[in-house]
Tab-separated table of C-alpha atoms in Angstrom:
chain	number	residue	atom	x	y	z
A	156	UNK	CA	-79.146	-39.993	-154.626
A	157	UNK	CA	-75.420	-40.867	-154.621
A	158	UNK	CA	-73.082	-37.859	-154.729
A	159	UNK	CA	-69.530	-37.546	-153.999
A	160	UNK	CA	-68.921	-34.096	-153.192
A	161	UNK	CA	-64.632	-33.562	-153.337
A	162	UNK	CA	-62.945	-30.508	-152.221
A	163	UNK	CA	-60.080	-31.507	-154.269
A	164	UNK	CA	-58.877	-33.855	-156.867
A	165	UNK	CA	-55.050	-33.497	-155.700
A	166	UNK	CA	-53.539	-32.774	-151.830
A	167	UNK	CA	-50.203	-31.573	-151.559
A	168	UNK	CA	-47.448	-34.021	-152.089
A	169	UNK	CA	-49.730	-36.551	-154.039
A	170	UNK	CA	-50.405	-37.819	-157.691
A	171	UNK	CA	-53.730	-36.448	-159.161
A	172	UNK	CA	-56.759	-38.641	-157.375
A	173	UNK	CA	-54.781	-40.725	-155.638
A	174	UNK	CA	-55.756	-39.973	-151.818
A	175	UNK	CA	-59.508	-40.721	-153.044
A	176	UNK	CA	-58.680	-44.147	-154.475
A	177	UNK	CA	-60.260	-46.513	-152.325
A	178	UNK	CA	-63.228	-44.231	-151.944
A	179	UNK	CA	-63.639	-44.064	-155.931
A	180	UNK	CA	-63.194	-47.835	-156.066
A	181	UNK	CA	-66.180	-48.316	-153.456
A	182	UNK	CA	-68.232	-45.758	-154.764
A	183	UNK	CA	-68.644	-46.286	-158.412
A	184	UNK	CA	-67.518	-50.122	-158.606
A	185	UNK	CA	-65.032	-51.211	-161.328
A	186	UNK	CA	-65.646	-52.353	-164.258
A	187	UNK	CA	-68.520	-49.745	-164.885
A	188	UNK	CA	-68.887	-46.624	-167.444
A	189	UNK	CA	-67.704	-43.567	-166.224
A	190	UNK	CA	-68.338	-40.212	-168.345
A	191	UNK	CA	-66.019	-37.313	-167.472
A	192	UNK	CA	-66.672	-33.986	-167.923
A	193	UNK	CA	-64.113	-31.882	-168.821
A	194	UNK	CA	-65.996	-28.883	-169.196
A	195	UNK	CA	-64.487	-26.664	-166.599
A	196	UNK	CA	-61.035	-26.678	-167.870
A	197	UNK	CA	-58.314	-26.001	-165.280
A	198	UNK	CA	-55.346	-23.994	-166.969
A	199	UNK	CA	-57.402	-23.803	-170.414
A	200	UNK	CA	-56.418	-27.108	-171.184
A	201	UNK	CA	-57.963	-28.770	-173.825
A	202	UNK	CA	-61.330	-31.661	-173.126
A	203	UNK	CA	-58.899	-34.387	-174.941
A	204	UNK	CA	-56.084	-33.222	-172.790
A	205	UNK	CA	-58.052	-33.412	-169.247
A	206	UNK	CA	-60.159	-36.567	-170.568
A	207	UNK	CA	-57.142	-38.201	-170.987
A	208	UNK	CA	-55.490	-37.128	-167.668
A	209	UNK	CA	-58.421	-38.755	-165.919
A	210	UNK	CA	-59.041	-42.115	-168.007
A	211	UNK	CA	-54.939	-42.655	-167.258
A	212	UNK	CA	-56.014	-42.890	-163.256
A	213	UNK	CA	-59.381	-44.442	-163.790
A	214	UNK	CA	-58.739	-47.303	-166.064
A	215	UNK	CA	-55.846	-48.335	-164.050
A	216	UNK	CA	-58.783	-48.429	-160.939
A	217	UNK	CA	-60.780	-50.467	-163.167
A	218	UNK	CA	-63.235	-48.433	-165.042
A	219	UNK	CA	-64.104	-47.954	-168.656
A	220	UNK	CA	-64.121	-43.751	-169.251
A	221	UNK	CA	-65.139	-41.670	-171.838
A	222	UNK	CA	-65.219	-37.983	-172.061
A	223	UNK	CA	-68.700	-36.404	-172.425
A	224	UNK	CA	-67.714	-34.184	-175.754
A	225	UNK	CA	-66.674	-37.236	-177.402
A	226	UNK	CA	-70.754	-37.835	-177.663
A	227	UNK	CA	-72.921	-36.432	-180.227
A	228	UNK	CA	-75.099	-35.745	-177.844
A	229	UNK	CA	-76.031	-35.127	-174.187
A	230	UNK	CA	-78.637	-38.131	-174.710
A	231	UNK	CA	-75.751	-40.711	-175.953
A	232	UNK	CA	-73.430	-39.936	-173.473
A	233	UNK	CA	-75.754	-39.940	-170.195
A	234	UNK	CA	-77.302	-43.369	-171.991
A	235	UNK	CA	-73.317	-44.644	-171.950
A	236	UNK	CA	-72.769	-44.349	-168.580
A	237	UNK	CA	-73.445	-45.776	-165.344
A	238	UNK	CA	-71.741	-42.472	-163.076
A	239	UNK	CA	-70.172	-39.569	-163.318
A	240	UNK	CA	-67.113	-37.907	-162.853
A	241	UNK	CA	-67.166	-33.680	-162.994
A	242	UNK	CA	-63.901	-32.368	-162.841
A	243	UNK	CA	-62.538	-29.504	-161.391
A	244	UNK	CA	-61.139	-25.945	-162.885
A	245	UNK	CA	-63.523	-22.960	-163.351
A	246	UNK	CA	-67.053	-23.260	-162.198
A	247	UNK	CA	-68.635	-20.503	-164.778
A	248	UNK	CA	-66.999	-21.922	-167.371
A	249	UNK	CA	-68.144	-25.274	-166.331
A	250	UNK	CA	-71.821	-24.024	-165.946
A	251	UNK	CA	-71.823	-22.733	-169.350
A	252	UNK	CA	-70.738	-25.844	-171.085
A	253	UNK	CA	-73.086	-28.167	-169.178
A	254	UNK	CA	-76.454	-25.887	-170.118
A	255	UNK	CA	-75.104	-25.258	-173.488
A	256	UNK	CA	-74.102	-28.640	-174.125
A	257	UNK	CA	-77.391	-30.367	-172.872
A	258	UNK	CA	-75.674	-32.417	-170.137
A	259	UNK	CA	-77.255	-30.066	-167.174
A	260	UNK	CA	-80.714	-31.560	-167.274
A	261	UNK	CA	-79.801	-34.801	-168.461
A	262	UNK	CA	-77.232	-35.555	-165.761
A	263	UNK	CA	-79.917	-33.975	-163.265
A	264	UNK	CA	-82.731	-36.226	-164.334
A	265	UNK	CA	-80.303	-39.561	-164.385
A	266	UNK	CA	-78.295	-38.456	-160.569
A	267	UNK	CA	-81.973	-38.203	-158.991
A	268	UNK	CA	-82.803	-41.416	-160.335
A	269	UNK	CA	-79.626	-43.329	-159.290
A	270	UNK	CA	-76.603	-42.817	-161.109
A	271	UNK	CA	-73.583	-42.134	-159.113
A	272	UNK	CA	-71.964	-38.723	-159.254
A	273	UNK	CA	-68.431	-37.491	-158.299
A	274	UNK	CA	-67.616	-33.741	-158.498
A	275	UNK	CA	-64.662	-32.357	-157.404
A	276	UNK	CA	-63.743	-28.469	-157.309
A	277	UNK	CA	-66.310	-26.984	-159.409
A	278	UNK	CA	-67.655	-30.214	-159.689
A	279	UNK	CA	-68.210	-30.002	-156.032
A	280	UNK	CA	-69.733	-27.134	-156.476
A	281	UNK	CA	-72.198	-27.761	-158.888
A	282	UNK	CA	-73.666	-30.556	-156.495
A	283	UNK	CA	-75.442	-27.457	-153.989
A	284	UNK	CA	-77.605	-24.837	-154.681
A	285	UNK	CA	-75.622	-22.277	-156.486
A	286	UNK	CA	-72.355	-21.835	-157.818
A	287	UNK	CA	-72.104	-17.822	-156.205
A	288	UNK	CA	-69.974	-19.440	-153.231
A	289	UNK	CA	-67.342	-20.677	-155.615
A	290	UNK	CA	-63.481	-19.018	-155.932
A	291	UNK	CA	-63.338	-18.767	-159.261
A	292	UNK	CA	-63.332	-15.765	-161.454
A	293	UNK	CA	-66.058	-15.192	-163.911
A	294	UNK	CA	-64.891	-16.057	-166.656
A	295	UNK	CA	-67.970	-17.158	-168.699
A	296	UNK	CA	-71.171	-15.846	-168.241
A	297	UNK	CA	-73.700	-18.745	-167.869
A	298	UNK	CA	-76.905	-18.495	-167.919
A	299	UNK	CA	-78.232	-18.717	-164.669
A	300	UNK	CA	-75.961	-19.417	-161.671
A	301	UNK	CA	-78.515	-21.744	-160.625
A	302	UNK	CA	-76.565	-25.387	-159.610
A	303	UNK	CA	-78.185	-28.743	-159.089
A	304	UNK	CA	-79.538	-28.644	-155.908
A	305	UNK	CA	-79.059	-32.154	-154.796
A	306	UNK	CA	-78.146	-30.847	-151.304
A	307	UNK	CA	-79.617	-27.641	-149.580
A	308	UNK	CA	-76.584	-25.619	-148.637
A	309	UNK	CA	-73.733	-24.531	-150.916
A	310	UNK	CA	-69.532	-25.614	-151.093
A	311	UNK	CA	-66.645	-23.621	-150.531
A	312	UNK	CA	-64.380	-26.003	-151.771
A	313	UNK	CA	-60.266	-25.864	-150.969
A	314	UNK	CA	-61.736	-23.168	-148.054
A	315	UNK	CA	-58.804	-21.939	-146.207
A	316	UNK	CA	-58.445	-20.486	-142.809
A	317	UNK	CA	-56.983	-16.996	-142.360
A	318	UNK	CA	-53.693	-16.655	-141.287
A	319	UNK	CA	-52.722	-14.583	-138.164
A	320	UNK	CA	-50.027	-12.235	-139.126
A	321	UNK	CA	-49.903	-12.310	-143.223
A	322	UNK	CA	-49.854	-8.782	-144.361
A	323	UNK	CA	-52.078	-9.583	-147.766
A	324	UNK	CA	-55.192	-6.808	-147.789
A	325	UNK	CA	-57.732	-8.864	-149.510
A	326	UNK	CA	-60.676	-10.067	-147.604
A	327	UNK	CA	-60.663	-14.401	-146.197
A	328	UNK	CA	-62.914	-16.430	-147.690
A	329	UNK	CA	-64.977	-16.083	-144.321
A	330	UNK	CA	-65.363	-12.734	-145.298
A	331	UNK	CA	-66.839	-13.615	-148.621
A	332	UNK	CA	-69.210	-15.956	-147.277
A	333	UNK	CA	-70.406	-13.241	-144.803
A	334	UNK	CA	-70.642	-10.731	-147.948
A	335	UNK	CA	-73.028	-14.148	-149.152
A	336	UNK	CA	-75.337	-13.934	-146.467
A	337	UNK	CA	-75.906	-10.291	-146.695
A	338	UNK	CA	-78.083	-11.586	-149.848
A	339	UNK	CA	-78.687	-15.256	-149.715
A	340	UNK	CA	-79.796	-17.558	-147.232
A	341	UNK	CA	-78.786	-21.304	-147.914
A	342	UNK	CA	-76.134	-22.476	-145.375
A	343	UNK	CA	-72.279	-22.849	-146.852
A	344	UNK	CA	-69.868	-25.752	-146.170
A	345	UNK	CA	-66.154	-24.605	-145.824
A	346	UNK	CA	-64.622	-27.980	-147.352
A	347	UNK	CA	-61.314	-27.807	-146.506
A	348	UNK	CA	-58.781	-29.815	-149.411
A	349	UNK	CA	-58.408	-33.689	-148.215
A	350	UNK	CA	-62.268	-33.766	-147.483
A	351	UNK	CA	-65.292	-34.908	-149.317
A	352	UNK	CA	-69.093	-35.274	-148.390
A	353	UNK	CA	-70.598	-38.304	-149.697
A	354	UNK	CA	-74.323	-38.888	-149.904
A	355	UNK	CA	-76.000	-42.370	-149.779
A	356	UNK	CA	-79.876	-41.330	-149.977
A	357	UNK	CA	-80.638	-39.928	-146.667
A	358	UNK	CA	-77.107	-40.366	-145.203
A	359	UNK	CA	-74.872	-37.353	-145.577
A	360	UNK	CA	-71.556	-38.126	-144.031
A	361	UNK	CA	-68.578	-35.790	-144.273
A	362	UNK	CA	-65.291	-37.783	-144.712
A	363	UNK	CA	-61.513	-36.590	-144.678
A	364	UNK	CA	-58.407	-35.498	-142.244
A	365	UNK	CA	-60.082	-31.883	-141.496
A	366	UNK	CA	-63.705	-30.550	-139.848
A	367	UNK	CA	-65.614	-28.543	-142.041
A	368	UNK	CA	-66.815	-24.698	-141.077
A	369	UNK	CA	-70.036	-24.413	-141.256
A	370	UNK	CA	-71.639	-20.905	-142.281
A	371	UNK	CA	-75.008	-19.604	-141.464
A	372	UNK	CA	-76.956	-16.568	-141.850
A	373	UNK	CA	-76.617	-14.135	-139.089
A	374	UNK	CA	-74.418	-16.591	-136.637
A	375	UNK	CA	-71.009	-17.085	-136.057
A	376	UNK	CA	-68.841	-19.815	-138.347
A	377	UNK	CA	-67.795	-22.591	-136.438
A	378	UNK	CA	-66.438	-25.798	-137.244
A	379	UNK	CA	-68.171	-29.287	-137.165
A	380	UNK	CA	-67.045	-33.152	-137.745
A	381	UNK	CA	-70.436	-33.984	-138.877
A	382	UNK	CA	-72.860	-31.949	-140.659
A	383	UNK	CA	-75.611	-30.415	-138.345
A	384	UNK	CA	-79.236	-30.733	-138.778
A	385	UNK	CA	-78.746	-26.852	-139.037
A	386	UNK	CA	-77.656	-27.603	-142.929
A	387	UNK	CA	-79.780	-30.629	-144.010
């Protein structure tokens, strides 16, 4: 498989995709059909309106892209493209729409045969086991919380590090993650924003400014510059 597994589409201080340029530009090769899906919505925005925000940066890079509602079907749109492009916003939301929609098991089927996908946010998420280490708030009820399961462990995208002396109450996301593993056993990647994990068959190669943490079940967190054999 291919994957491009994004913490974020935007880092502070830059336009929308435009840290993962060269990246995009090696991984998907221009000239080729992209389909977007717009499913998860960030803000509510509309599928035209985030389609649109995307084709702006992609056909500048080279690519032809449609979005994946503009299809009749699941079927025509997967047949369209050569990769794939998940966007980012709320992952139950974004769950939803791609069982309800048909493009869950279609883009599953084409991904382990070859196509090239890029996921960022709840994209990124929907590229490990389950969606139940996202930061979004369930919005949608889905029906199973089940995600692809291209890569045995699950994302905490944008992850964020506590910080010493804040007086906010509510509980880090390394908290969460240990509230995870109270119930589930799958290792989860803290990917901090301005990192990505990209998958070439059997190479899995983290990539970005920042280590990842790395969460287990009963063992301490700690951070890593390459992915352990612990999580493959």
């Amino acid at each position: 498989m291919r994957l491009l597994i994004v913490s974020t589409s935007t880092v502070f201080g830059k336009p929308y995709l435009s840290y993962l340029q060269e990246e995009c530009i090696d991984f998907f090769a221009p000239g080729k059909n992209i389909l977007f899906l717009p499913f998860a919505r960030p803000g509510g925005i509309s599928h035209d309106q985030y389609t649109a925000k995307a084709k702006a940066v992609f056909q500048q890079w080279g690519f032809n892209m449609r979005g994946a509602h503009e299809f009749d079907s699941a079927s025509h749109g997967c047949d369209w493209a050569d990769g794939f492009f998940v966007g980012g916003g709320n992952t139950f939301v974004l769950a939803e729409s791609l069982r309800s929609s048909g493009y869950f098991e279609r883009i599953d089927k084409d991904v382990r045969q070859g196509k090239p996908y890029m996921g960022t946010s709840a994209g990124c998420n929907m590229a490990g086991i389950s969606i139940c280490t996202t930061n979004d708030m369930p919005i949608a009820y889905p029906s199973s919380f089940d995600a692809f399961s291209w890569v045995p462990f699950n994302l905490n995208p944008h992850y964020l590090d506590p910080v010493d002396g804040i007086e906010h109450m509510g509980e880090t996301r390394e908290t969460r993650i240990k509230e995870f593993h109270e119930f589930n056993t799958q290792p989860v990647i803290g990917l901090r924003e301005g990192s990505w994990i990209r998958v070439e068959e059997n190479s899995v190669v983290l990539h970005g400014d920042s280590t990842a943490r790395i969460f287990l079940p009963n063992q301490e967190a700690f951070e890593s510059q390459i992915l352990p054999e612990s999580v493959l």
